[in-house]
C-alpha cells in the first residue's frame, strides 16, 4: 500500500484531507486506481470514510476531474462519483456521460448508466437497452435500475422471455435483471421458474432483493419457505454470509420459530440449524467476514440451537411425499425407513436416486431395494450411480 493510500484511509485528519484534496484536484488517477484495487482488503467502514472524504473535496470548479476516475469501477465509490456529478450536472456533462454510455469502457458505461437514473434523458434509452444483458453484472444492474426509473419496458419484456430459456445462464441473468428492475408483478413467474431450475439456489438468493421474506410470507408462506430453504443451501457456497443482514435472516427465523408449527417449517428449520452449525464449526466460511457478520451468524446459530429438534424430527415424515417441495430436504433428516422406502414408488428419477442414497447412509440398502429402484429408472447415468452404491 502506497504512502498516499495509507494517508487517505488513515485516521489523521490532516493527512487524509490532503490526500483527498490531491486525488480530486490533480486528479490523482493512479491513487484512485490503487484504492479500487484494494477494495477487497479494506473494511466497509474505511471505504465509507474514504467516500465521504473525497465527496467533501468536490466543488463546482473541479467536478469534471471525476470523469477521469470513471475508468476504475467500484461499487464502494459509485455513489460518491455519480452523485457528485449529478449535483453539478449540466447539458455539457450529460452529453459527455451519454458519450461514455455509448462508447466508453465497461467501467465508464456502468457509472454512466447509473448517472441517467438521476438525470433522465431519453437519448440514453437506446444504449441502456443495448447493455441491459451485459455479462458485466454491475453494468446490467445499473441499466435495469435506470430503465425502471425511466419506466422503459422493452428490456423488461425481453427479460421475461429469457426466464423461460433452456439455458440456465440466460435464466439466471434474466432473474438478476428483473430483481434489479424491481417490478414485483413478475414474482410469480420467477418462483415458477425457480421450482424447475437447475440453478434454484442462485435464483433464490436474488428473490429477496425483489420481495423480502416478510412480504413473501404475506404472499404465500409455503413459497417463502421454499425460497428460504434454497437460500440456506446457498449460504457460504453461492452467496456471501453478509446476506444474513440483507435478508434479515435472524428476524425471519425468529418469526417462523415463534409463529409456525408445521412440517414444512420444521424441515426448513432443521436444515438451517445444520447449515449454521457447518458455517461456524471452523474458519473456512467465516475467515474473510467482518466482525459484524461473524457475530450475526453466531447469533443466528444460537437462535436455531434453541429449537426443539426432537419435536421437529417427528414432523419430517409429513414431507416425505413426491409432491412436497421440501421432500429432498426432508430426506436429509428422515429416519423412518418404511416411510423413506415409499418414495421408491415415485416417478421422479432424481428423487429415487436420493432415496436410495439415504437408505445406503442409514445402512438399509439391500440388493432387492436396488433392484426395485433400477426397475423404476430409465436414465442411464442414474442407473450407474445406483448400481455403484
PDB file of N, CA, C and O in Angstrom, residues 212-281:
ATOM      1  N   UNK A 212     -38.926  -8.979  -0.043  1.00  0.00           N
ATOM      2  CA  UNK A 212     -38.251  -9.542   1.128  1.00  0.00           C
ATOM      3  C   UNK A 212     -39.068 -10.677   1.741  1.00  0.00           C
ATOM      4  O   UNK A 212     -40.219 -10.919   1.375  1.00  0.00           O
ATOM      5  N   UNK A 213     -38.471 -11.373   2.690  1.00  0.00           N
ATOM      6  CA  UNK A 213     -39.097 -12.573   3.235  1.00  0.00           C
ATOM      7  C   UNK A 213     -40.418 -12.282   3.950  1.00  0.00           C
ATOM      8  O   UNK A 213     -41.315 -13.123   3.962  1.00  0.00           O
ATOM      9  N   UNK A 214     -40.538 -11.111   4.538  1.00  0.00           N
ATOM     10  CA  UNK A 214     -41.779 -10.790   5.229  1.00  0.00           C
ATOM     11  C   UNK A 214     -42.901 -10.516   4.229  1.00  0.00           C
ATOM     12  O   UNK A 214     -44.060 -10.885   4.465  1.00  0.00           O
ATOM     13  N   UNK A 215     -42.560  -9.913   3.097  1.00  0.00           N
ATOM     14  CA  UNK A 215     -43.543  -9.760   2.022  1.00  0.00           C
ATOM     15  C   UNK A 215     -43.908 -11.119   1.435  1.00  0.00           C
ATOM     16  O   UNK A 215     -45.076 -11.383   1.123  1.00  0.00           O
ATOM     17  N   UNK A 216     -42.903 -11.977   1.291  1.00  0.00           N
ATOM     18  CA  UNK A 216     -43.159 -13.318   0.777  1.00  0.00           C
ATOM     19  C   UNK A 216     -44.066 -14.115   1.709  1.00  0.00           C
ATOM     20  O   UNK A 216     -44.899 -14.895   1.260  1.00  0.00           O
ATOM     21  N   UNK A 217     -43.916 -13.926   3.005  1.00  0.00           N
ATOM     22  CA  UNK A 217     -44.796 -14.595   3.967  1.00  0.00           C
ATOM     23  C   UNK A 217     -46.250 -14.215   3.716  1.00  0.00           C
ATOM     24  O   UNK A 217     -47.144 -15.062   3.751  1.00  0.00           O
ATOM     25  N   UNK A 218     -46.469 -12.933   3.497  1.00  0.00           N
ATOM     26  CA  UNK A 218     -47.832 -12.459   3.246  1.00  0.00           C
ATOM     27  C   UNK A 218     -48.347 -12.938   1.896  1.00  0.00           C
ATOM     28  O   UNK A 218     -49.542 -13.185   1.727  1.00  0.00           O
ATOM     29  N   UNK A 219     -47.418 -13.075   0.941  1.00  0.00           N
ATOM     30  CA  UNK A 219     -47.796 -13.500  -0.411  1.00  0.00           C
ATOM     31  C   UNK A 219     -48.176 -14.981  -0.416  1.00  0.00           C
ATOM     32  O   UNK A 219     -49.249 -15.375  -0.877  1.00  0.00           O
ATOM     33  N   UNK A 220     -47.276 -15.809   0.095  1.00  0.00           N
ATOM     34  CA  UNK A 220     -47.517 -17.254   0.145  1.00  0.00           C
ATOM     35  C   UNK A 220     -46.476 -17.863   1.079  1.00  0.00           C
ATOM     36  O   UNK A 220     -45.286 -17.886   0.760  1.00  0.00           O
ATOM     37  N   UNK A 221     -46.926 -18.355   2.230  1.00  0.00           N
ATOM     38  CA  UNK A 221     -45.990 -18.838   3.249  1.00  0.00           C
ATOM     39  C   UNK A 221     -45.148 -20.009   2.744  1.00  0.00           C
ATOM     40  O   UNK A 221     -43.937 -20.069   2.988  1.00  0.00           O
ATOM     41  N   UNK A 222     -45.760 -20.927   2.022  1.00  0.00           N
ATOM     42  CA  UNK A 222     -45.017 -22.081   1.514  1.00  0.00           C
ATOM     43  C   UNK A 222     -43.953 -21.649   0.520  1.00  0.00           C
ATOM     44  O   UNK A 222     -42.817 -22.148   0.550  1.00  0.00           O
ATOM     45  N   UNK A 223     -44.297 -20.715  -0.367  1.00  0.00           N
ATOM     46  CA  UNK A 223     -43.304 -20.201  -1.317  1.00  0.00           C
ATOM     47  C   UNK A 223     -42.163 -19.505  -0.585  1.00  0.00           C
ATOM     48  O   UNK A 223     -40.990 -19.626  -0.969  1.00  0.00           O
ATOM     49  N   UNK A 224     -42.500 -18.763   0.473  1.00  0.00           N
ATOM     50  CA  UNK A 224     -41.453 -18.108   1.254  1.00  0.00           C
ATOM     51  C   UNK A 224     -40.498 -19.142   1.836  1.00  0.00           C
ATOM     52  O   UNK A 224     -39.276 -18.995   1.753  1.00  0.00           O
ATOM     53  N   UNK A 225     -41.060 -20.217   2.418  1.00  0.00           N
ATOM     54  CA  UNK A 225     -40.217 -21.271   2.982  1.00  0.00           C
ATOM     55  C   UNK A 225     -39.360 -21.934   1.911  1.00  0.00           C
ATOM     56  O   UNK A 225     -38.204 -22.278   2.146  1.00  0.00           O
ATOM     57  N   UNK A 226     -39.945 -22.111   0.727  1.00  0.00           N
ATOM     58  CA  UNK A 226     -39.219 -22.738  -0.371  1.00  0.00           C
ATOM     59  C   UNK A 226     -38.000 -21.899  -0.765  1.00  0.00           C
ATOM     60  O   UNK A 226     -36.887 -22.413  -0.923  1.00  0.00           O
ATOM     61  N   UNK A 227     -38.208 -20.589  -0.883  1.00  0.00           N
ATOM     62  CA  UNK A 227     -37.092 -19.685  -1.204  1.00  0.00           C
ATOM     63  C   UNK A 227     -36.077 -19.689  -0.070  1.00  0.00           C
ATOM     64  O   UNK A 227     -34.859 -19.794  -0.302  1.00  0.00           O
ATOM     65  N   UNK A 228     -36.548 -19.589   1.163  1.00  0.00           N
ATOM     66  CA  UNK A 228     -35.652 -19.579   2.323  1.00  0.00           C
ATOM     67  C   UNK A 228     -34.808 -20.848   2.381  1.00  0.00           C
ATOM     68  O   UNK A 228     -33.600 -20.793   2.673  1.00  0.00           O
ATOM     69  N   UNK A 229     -35.412 -21.979   2.085  1.00  0.00           N
ATOM     70  CA  UNK A 229     -34.692 -23.249   2.128  1.00  0.00           C
ATOM     71  C   UNK A 229     -33.534 -23.272   1.136  1.00  0.00           C
ATOM     72  O   UNK A 229     -32.432 -23.749   1.444  1.00  0.00           O
ATOM     73  N   UNK A 230     -33.763 -22.727  -0.053  1.00  0.00           N
ATOM     74  CA  UNK A 230     -32.698 -22.690  -1.053  1.00  0.00           C
ATOM     75  C   UNK A 230     -31.655 -21.622  -0.743  1.00  0.00           C
ATOM     76  O   UNK A 230     -30.476 -21.784  -1.079  1.00  0.00           O
ATOM     77  N   UNK A 231     -32.068 -20.545  -0.112  1.00  0.00           N
ATOM     78  CA  UNK A 231     -31.094 -19.543   0.350  1.00  0.00           C
ATOM     79  C   UNK A 231     -30.174 -20.178   1.384  1.00  0.00           C
ATOM     80  O   UNK A 231     -28.950 -19.981   1.350  1.00  0.00           O
ATOM     81  N   UNK A 232     -30.754 -20.947   2.298  1.00  0.00           N
ATOM     82  CA  UNK A 232     -29.955 -21.657   3.304  1.00  0.00           C
ATOM     83  C   UNK A 232     -28.936 -22.570   2.616  1.00  0.00           C
ATOM     84  O   UNK A 232     -27.756 -22.585   2.970  1.00  0.00           O
ATOM     85  N   UNK A 233     -29.388 -23.308   1.616  1.00  0.00           N
ATOM     86  CA  UNK A 233     -28.488 -24.209   0.892  1.00  0.00           C
ATOM     87  C   UNK A 233     -27.341 -23.458   0.225  1.00  0.00           C
ATOM     88  O   UNK A 233     -26.226 -23.971   0.115  1.00  0.00           O
ATOM     89  N   UNK A 234     -27.616 -22.239  -0.231  1.00  0.00           N
ATOM     90  CA  UNK A 234     -26.612 -21.469  -0.960  1.00  0.00           C
ATOM     91  C   UNK A 234     -25.669 -20.668  -0.089  1.00  0.00           C
ATOM     92  O   UNK A 234     -24.651 -20.155  -0.570  1.00  0.00           O
ATOM     93  N   UNK A 235     -25.972 -20.540   1.200  1.00  0.00           N
ATOM     94  CA  UNK A 235     -25.135 -19.735   2.086  1.00  0.00           C
ATOM     95  C   UNK A 235     -23.705 -20.256   2.149  1.00  0.00           C
ATOM     96  O   UNK A 235     -23.475 -21.443   2.386  1.00  0.00           O
ATOM     97  N   UNK A 236     -22.763 -19.364   1.921  1.00  0.00           N
ATOM     98  CA  UNK A 236     -21.356 -19.726   2.006  1.00  0.00           C
ATOM     99  C   UNK A 236     -20.817 -20.410   0.776  1.00  0.00           C
ATOM    100  O   UNK A 236     -19.602 -20.550   0.623  1.00  0.00           O
ATOM    101  N   UNK A 237     -21.710 -20.838  -0.115  1.00  0.00           N
ATOM    102  CA  UNK A 237     -21.289 -21.503  -1.350  1.00  0.00           C
ATOM    103  C   UNK A 237     -21.580 -20.605  -2.549  1.00  0.00           C
ATOM    104  O   UNK A 237     -20.693 -20.295  -3.347  1.00  0.00           O
ATOM    105  N   UNK A 238     -22.822 -20.172  -2.661  1.00  0.00           N
ATOM    106  CA  UNK A 238     -23.250 -19.322  -3.775  1.00  0.00           C
ATOM    107  C   UNK A 238     -23.271 -17.855  -3.368  1.00  0.00           C
ATOM    108  O   UNK A 238     -22.926 -16.976  -4.145  1.00  0.00           O
ATOM    109  N   UNK A 239     -23.656 -17.601  -2.137  1.00  0.00           N
ATOM    110  CA  UNK A 239     -23.728 -16.224  -1.653  1.00  0.00           C
ATOM    111  C   UNK A 239     -22.838 -16.028  -0.444  1.00  0.00           C
ATOM    112  O   UNK A 239     -22.598 -16.973   0.326  1.00  0.00           O
ATOM    113  N   UNK A 240     -22.354 -14.805  -0.273  1.00  0.00           N
ATOM    114  CA  UNK A 240     -21.570 -14.470   0.904  1.00  0.00           C
ATOM    115  C   UNK A 240     -22.447 -14.425   2.145  1.00  0.00           C
ATOM    116  O   UNK A 240     -23.663 -14.257   2.060  1.00  0.00           O
ATOM    117  N   UNK A 241     -21.837 -14.535   3.297  1.00  0.00           N
ATOM    118  CA  UNK A 241     -22.609 -14.596   4.536  1.00  0.00           C
ATOM    119  C   UNK A 241     -23.198 -13.249   4.932  1.00  0.00           C
ATOM    120  O   UNK A 241     -24.088 -13.189   5.784  1.00  0.00           O
ATOM    121  N   UNK A 242     -22.738 -12.168   4.319  1.00  0.00           N
ATOM    122  CA  UNK A 242     -23.285 -10.852   4.661  1.00  0.00           C
ATOM    123  C   UNK A 242     -24.757 -10.714   4.296  1.00  0.00           C
ATOM    124  O   UNK A 242     -25.441  -9.808   4.784  1.00  0.00           O
ATOM    125  N   UNK A 243     -25.279 -11.630   3.466  1.00  0.00           N
ATOM    126  CA  UNK A 243     -26.702 -11.530   3.127  1.00  0.00           C
ATOM    127  C   UNK A 243     -27.592 -11.832   4.326  1.00  0.00           C
ATOM    128  O   UNK A 243     -28.795 -11.600   4.271  1.00  0.00           O
ATOM    129  N   UNK A 244     -27.016 -12.328   5.415  1.00  0.00           N
ATOM    130  CA  UNK A 244     -27.832 -12.508   6.624  1.00  0.00           C
ATOM    131  C   UNK A 244     -28.407 -11.161   7.066  1.00  0.00           C
ATOM    132  O   UNK A 244     -29.507 -11.115   7.644  1.00  0.00           O
ATOM    133  N   UNK A 245     -27.687 -10.080   6.780  1.00  0.00           N
ATOM    134  CA  UNK A 245     -28.199  -8.736   7.064  1.00  0.00           C
ATOM    135  C   UNK A 245     -29.171  -8.284   5.979  1.00  0.00           C
ATOM    136  O   UNK A 245     -30.252  -7.768   6.272  1.00  0.00           O
ATOM    137  N   UNK A 246     -28.773  -8.471   4.718  1.00  0.00           N
ATOM    138  CA  UNK A 246     -29.625  -8.049   3.602  1.00  0.00           C
ATOM    139  C   UNK A 246     -31.020  -8.656   3.714  1.00  0.00           C
ATOM    140  O   UNK A 246     -32.020  -7.987   3.428  1.00  0.00           O
ATOM    141  N   UNK A 247     -31.077  -9.913   4.108  1.00  0.00           N
ATOM    142  CA  UNK A 247     -32.347 -10.641   4.124  1.00  0.00           C
ATOM    143  C   UNK A 247     -32.976 -10.712   5.515  1.00  0.00           C
ATOM    144  O   UNK A 247     -34.006 -11.360   5.690  1.00  0.00           O
ATOM    145  N   UNK A 248     -32.320 -10.072   6.514  1.00  0.00           N
ATOM    146  CA  UNK A 248     -32.846 -10.061   7.893  1.00  0.00           C
ATOM    147  C   UNK A 248     -33.142 -11.489   8.389  1.00  0.00           C
ATOM    148  O   UNK A 248     -34.200 -11.776   8.947  1.00  0.00           O
ATOM    149  N   UNK A 249     -32.191 -12.378   8.181  1.00  0.00           N
ATOM    150  CA  UNK A 249     -32.434 -13.785   8.461  1.00  0.00           C
ATOM    151  C   UNK A 249     -32.681 -14.075   9.934  1.00  0.00           C
ATOM    152  O   UNK A 249     -33.478 -14.972  10.278  1.00  0.00           O
ATOM    153  N   UNK A 250     -32.048 -13.335  10.830  1.00  0.00           N
ATOM    154  CA  UNK A 250     -32.315 -13.560  12.258  1.00  0.00           C
ATOM    155  C   UNK A 250     -33.789 -13.320  12.541  1.00  0.00           C
ATOM    156  O   UNK A 250     -34.458 -14.152  13.194  1.00  0.00           O
ATOM    157  N   UNK A 251     -34.306 -12.202  12.057  1.00  0.00           N
ATOM    158  CA  UNK A 251     -35.700 -11.853  12.302  1.00  0.00           C
ATOM    159  C   UNK A 251     -36.653 -12.835  11.613  1.00  0.00           C
ATOM    160  O   UNK A 251     -37.722 -13.160  12.149  1.00  0.00           O
ATOM    161  N   UNK A 252     -36.267 -13.299  10.440  1.00  0.00           N
ATOM    162  CA  UNK A 252     -37.094 -14.268   9.710  1.00  0.00           C
ATOM    163  C   UNK A 252     -37.191 -15.573  10.498  1.00  0.00           C
ATOM    164  O   UNK A 252     -38.286 -16.109  10.718  1.00  0.00           O
ATOM    165  N   UNK A 253     -36.045 -16.093  10.938  1.00  0.00           N
ATOM    166  CA  UNK A 253     -36.047 -17.343  11.705  1.00  0.00           C
ATOM    167  C   UNK A 253     -36.805 -17.169  13.018  1.00  0.00           C
ATOM    168  O   UNK A 253     -37.560 -18.051  13.443  1.00  0.00           O
ATOM    169  N   UNK A 254     -36.601 -16.035  13.656  1.00  0.00           N
ATOM    170  CA  UNK A 254     -37.280 -15.770  14.925  1.00  0.00           C
ATOM    171  C   UNK A 254     -38.797 -15.816  14.752  1.00  0.00           C
ATOM    172  O   UNK A 254     -39.509 -16.397  15.573  1.00  0.00           O
ATOM    173  N   UNK A 255     -39.289 -15.233  13.670  1.00  0.00           N
ATOM    174  CA  UNK A 255     -40.730 -15.191  13.431  1.00  0.00           C
ATOM    175  C   UNK A 255     -41.295 -16.583  13.166  1.00  0.00           C
ATOM    176  O   UNK A 255     -42.324 -16.964  13.736  1.00  0.00           O
ATOM    177  N   UNK A 256     -40.620 -17.341  12.302  1.00  0.00           N
ATOM    178  CA  UNK A 256     -41.200 -18.651  11.980  1.00  0.00           C
ATOM    179  C   UNK A 256     -41.067 -19.631  13.140  1.00  0.00           C
ATOM    180  O   UNK A 256     -41.888 -20.537  13.299  1.00  0.00           O
ATOM    181  N   UNK A 257     -40.059 -19.450  13.984  1.00  0.00           N
ATOM    182  CA  UNK A 257     -39.937 -20.285  15.186  1.00  0.00           C
ATOM    183  C   UNK A 257     -41.103 -20.005  16.131  1.00  0.00           C
ATOM    184  O   UNK A 257     -41.690 -20.914  16.710  1.00  0.00           O
ATOM    185  N   UNK A 258     -41.444 -18.737  16.267  1.00  0.00           N
ATOM    186  CA  UNK A 258     -42.482 -18.342  17.224  1.00  0.00           C
ATOM    187  C   UNK A 258     -43.903 -18.530  16.706  1.00  0.00           C
ATOM    188  O   UNK A 258     -44.825 -18.797  17.480  1.00  0.00           O
ATOM    189  N   UNK A 259     -44.090 -18.386  15.390  1.00  0.00           N
ATOM    190  CA  UNK A 259     -45.459 -18.289  14.846  1.00  0.00           C
ATOM    191  C   UNK A 259     -45.949 -19.527  14.110  1.00  0.00           C
ATOM    192  O   UNK A 259     -47.145 -19.622  13.809  1.00  0.00           O
ATOM    193  N   UNK A 260     -45.056 -20.453  13.790  1.00  0.00           N
ATOM    194  CA  UNK A 260     -45.482 -21.581  12.960  1.00  0.00           C
ATOM    195  C   UNK A 260     -45.040 -22.913  13.559  1.00  0.00           C
ATOM    196  O   UNK A 260     -43.956 -23.021  14.139  1.00  0.00           O
ATOM    197  N   UNK A 261     -45.884 -23.933  13.397  1.00  0.00           N
ATOM    198  CA  UNK A 261     -45.578 -25.267  13.926  1.00  0.00           C
ATOM    199  C   UNK A 261     -46.136 -26.309  12.966  1.00  0.00           C
ATOM    200  O   UNK A 261     -47.145 -26.949  13.234  1.00  0.00           O
ATOM    201  N   UNK A 262     -45.497 -26.452  11.820  1.00  0.00           N
ATOM    202  CA  UNK A 262     -45.951 -27.409  10.818  1.00  0.00           C
ATOM    203  C   UNK A 262     -44.733 -28.123  10.238  1.00  0.00           C
ATOM    204  O   UNK A 262     -43.588 -27.742  10.503  1.00  0.00           O
ATOM    205  N   UNK A 263     -44.974 -29.144   9.439  1.00  0.00           N
ATOM    206  CA  UNK A 263     -43.879 -29.983   8.938  1.00  0.00           C
ATOM    207  C   UNK A 263     -42.944 -29.227   8.005  1.00  0.00           C
ATOM    208  O   UNK A 263     -41.728 -29.443   8.026  1.00  0.00           O
ATOM    209  N   UNK A 264     -43.495 -28.343   7.183  1.00  0.00           N
ATOM    210  CA  UNK A 264     -42.647 -27.579   6.252  1.00  0.00           C
ATOM    211  C   UNK A 264     -41.665 -26.695   7.017  1.00  0.00           C
ATOM    212  O   UNK A 264     -40.467 -26.647   6.713  1.00  0.00           O
ATOM    213  N   UNK A 265     -42.199 -25.987   8.013  1.00  0.00           N
ATOM    214  CA  UNK A 265     -41.341 -25.122   8.829  1.00  0.00           C
ATOM    215  C   UNK A 265     -40.296 -25.954   9.568  1.00  0.00           C
ATOM    216  O   UNK A 265     -39.128 -25.563   9.661  1.00  0.00           O
ATOM    217  N   UNK A 266     -40.700 -27.106  10.076  1.00  0.00           N
ATOM    218  CA  UNK A 266     -39.772 -27.972  10.811  1.00  0.00           C
ATOM    219  C   UNK A 266     -38.597 -28.387   9.936  1.00  0.00           C
ATOM    220  O   UNK A 266     -37.437 -28.329  10.366  1.00  0.00           O
ATOM    221  N   UNK A 267     -38.881 -28.808   8.718  1.00  0.00           N
ATOM    222  CA  UNK A 267     -37.822 -29.250   7.815  1.00  0.00           C
ATOM    223  C   UNK A 267     -36.854 -28.109   7.502  1.00  0.00           C
ATOM    224  O   UNK A 267     -35.625 -28.290   7.515  1.00  0.00           O
ATOM    225  N   UNK A 268     -37.390 -26.919   7.252  1.00  0.00           N
ATOM    226  CA  UNK A 268     -36.538 -25.776   6.913  1.00  0.00           C
ATOM    227  C   UNK A 268     -35.689 -25.363   8.112  1.00  0.00           C
ATOM    228  O   UNK A 268     -34.500 -25.053   7.969  1.00  0.00           O
ATOM    229  N   UNK A 269     -36.266 -25.379   9.298  1.00  0.00           N
ATOM    230  CA  UNK A 269     -35.502 -25.004  10.491  1.00  0.00           C
ATOM    231  C   UNK A 269     -34.419 -26.030  10.808  1.00  0.00           C
ATOM    232  O   UNK A 269     -33.312 -25.666  11.229  1.00  0.00           O
ATOM    233  N   UNK A 270     -34.711 -27.297  10.612  1.00  0.00           N
ATOM    234  CA  UNK A 270     -33.676 -28.324  10.799  1.00  0.00           C
ATOM    235  C   UNK A 270     -32.537 -28.125   9.808  1.00  0.00           C
ATOM    236  O   UNK A 270     -31.357 -28.257  10.152  1.00  0.00           O
ATOM    237  N   UNK A 271     -32.888 -27.794   8.581  1.00  0.00           N
ATOM    238  CA  UNK A 271     -31.874 -27.526   7.555  1.00  0.00           C
ATOM    239  C   UNK A 271     -31.033 -26.313   7.934  1.00  0.00           C
ATOM    240  O   UNK A 271     -29.806 -26.318   7.800  1.00  0.00           O
ATOM    241  N   UNK A 272     -31.706 -25.273   8.435  1.00  0.00           N
ATOM    242  CA  UNK A 272     -30.994 -24.061   8.833  1.00  0.00           C
ATOM    243  C   UNK A 272     -30.064 -24.320  10.008  1.00  0.00           C
ATOM    244  O   UNK A 272     -28.911 -23.862  10.021  1.00  0.00           O
ATOM    245  N   UNK A 273     -30.548 -25.057  10.995  1.00  0.00           N
ATOM    246  CA  UNK A 273     -29.719 -25.356  12.172  1.00  0.00           C
ATOM    247  C   UNK A 273     -28.464 -26.115  11.774  1.00  0.00           C
ATOM    248  O   UNK A 273     -27.355 -25.823  12.249  1.00  0.00           O
ATOM    249  N   UNK A 274     -28.617 -27.094  10.878  1.00  0.00           N
ATOM    250  CA  UNK A 274     -27.457 -27.855  10.408  1.00  0.00           C
ATOM    251  C   UNK A 274     -26.504 -26.973   9.617  1.00  0.00           C
ATOM    252  O   UNK A 274     -25.279 -27.047   9.785  1.00  0.00           O
ATOM    253  N   UNK A 275     -27.048 -26.100   8.769  1.00  0.00           N
ATOM    254  CA  UNK A 275     -26.200 -25.251   7.933  1.00  0.00           C
ATOM    255  C   UNK A 275     -25.396 -24.268   8.775  1.00  0.00           C
ATOM    256  O   UNK A 275     -24.181 -24.096   8.562  1.00  0.00           O
ATOM    257  N   UNK A 276     -26.022 -23.648   9.762  1.00  0.00           N
ATOM    258  CA  UNK A 276     -25.291 -22.672  10.579  1.00  0.00           C
ATOM    259  C   UNK A 276     -24.292 -23.357  11.507  1.00  0.00           C
ATOM    260  O   UNK A 276     -23.295 -22.746  11.906  1.00  0.00           O
ATOM    261  N   UNK A 277     -24.524 -24.617  11.817  1.00  0.00           N
ATOM    262  CA  UNK A 277     -23.530 -25.400  12.556  1.00  0.00           C
ATOM    263  C   UNK A 277     -22.292 -25.603  11.678  1.00  0.00           C
ATOM    264  O   UNK A 277     -21.152 -25.430  12.136  1.00  0.00           O
ATOM    265  N   UNK A 278     -22.520 -25.941  10.412  1.00  0.00           N
ATOM    266  CA  UNK A 278     -21.417 -26.142   9.465  1.00  0.00           C
ATOM    267  C   UNK A 278     -20.653 -24.837   9.252  1.00  0.00           C
ATOM    268  O   UNK A 278     -19.419 -24.820   9.205  1.00  0.00           O
ATOM    269  N   UNK A 279     -21.383 -23.731   9.123  1.00  0.00           N
ATOM    270  CA  UNK A 279     -20.755 -22.440   8.851  1.00  0.00           C
ATOM    271  C   UNK A 279     -19.838 -21.985   9.975  1.00  0.00           C
ATOM    272  O   UNK A 279     -18.915 -21.194   9.748  1.00  0.00           O
ATOM    273  N   UNK A 280     -20.098 -22.466  11.182  1.00  0.00           N
ATOM    274  CA  UNK A 280     -19.354 -21.972  12.346  1.00  0.00           C
ATOM    275  C   UNK A 280     -18.429 -23.008  12.977  1.00  0.00           C
ATOM    276  O   UNK A 280     -17.766 -22.710  13.975  1.00  0.00           O
ATOM    277  N   UNK A 281     -18.362 -24.194  12.402  1.00  0.00           N
ATOM    278  CA  UNK A 281     -17.559 -25.229  13.052  1.00  0.00           C
ATOM    279  C   UNK A 281     -16.063 -25.063  12.791  1.00  0.00           C
ATOM    280  O   UNK A 281     -15.232 -25.623  13.497  1.00  0.00           O
TER     281      UNK A 281
END
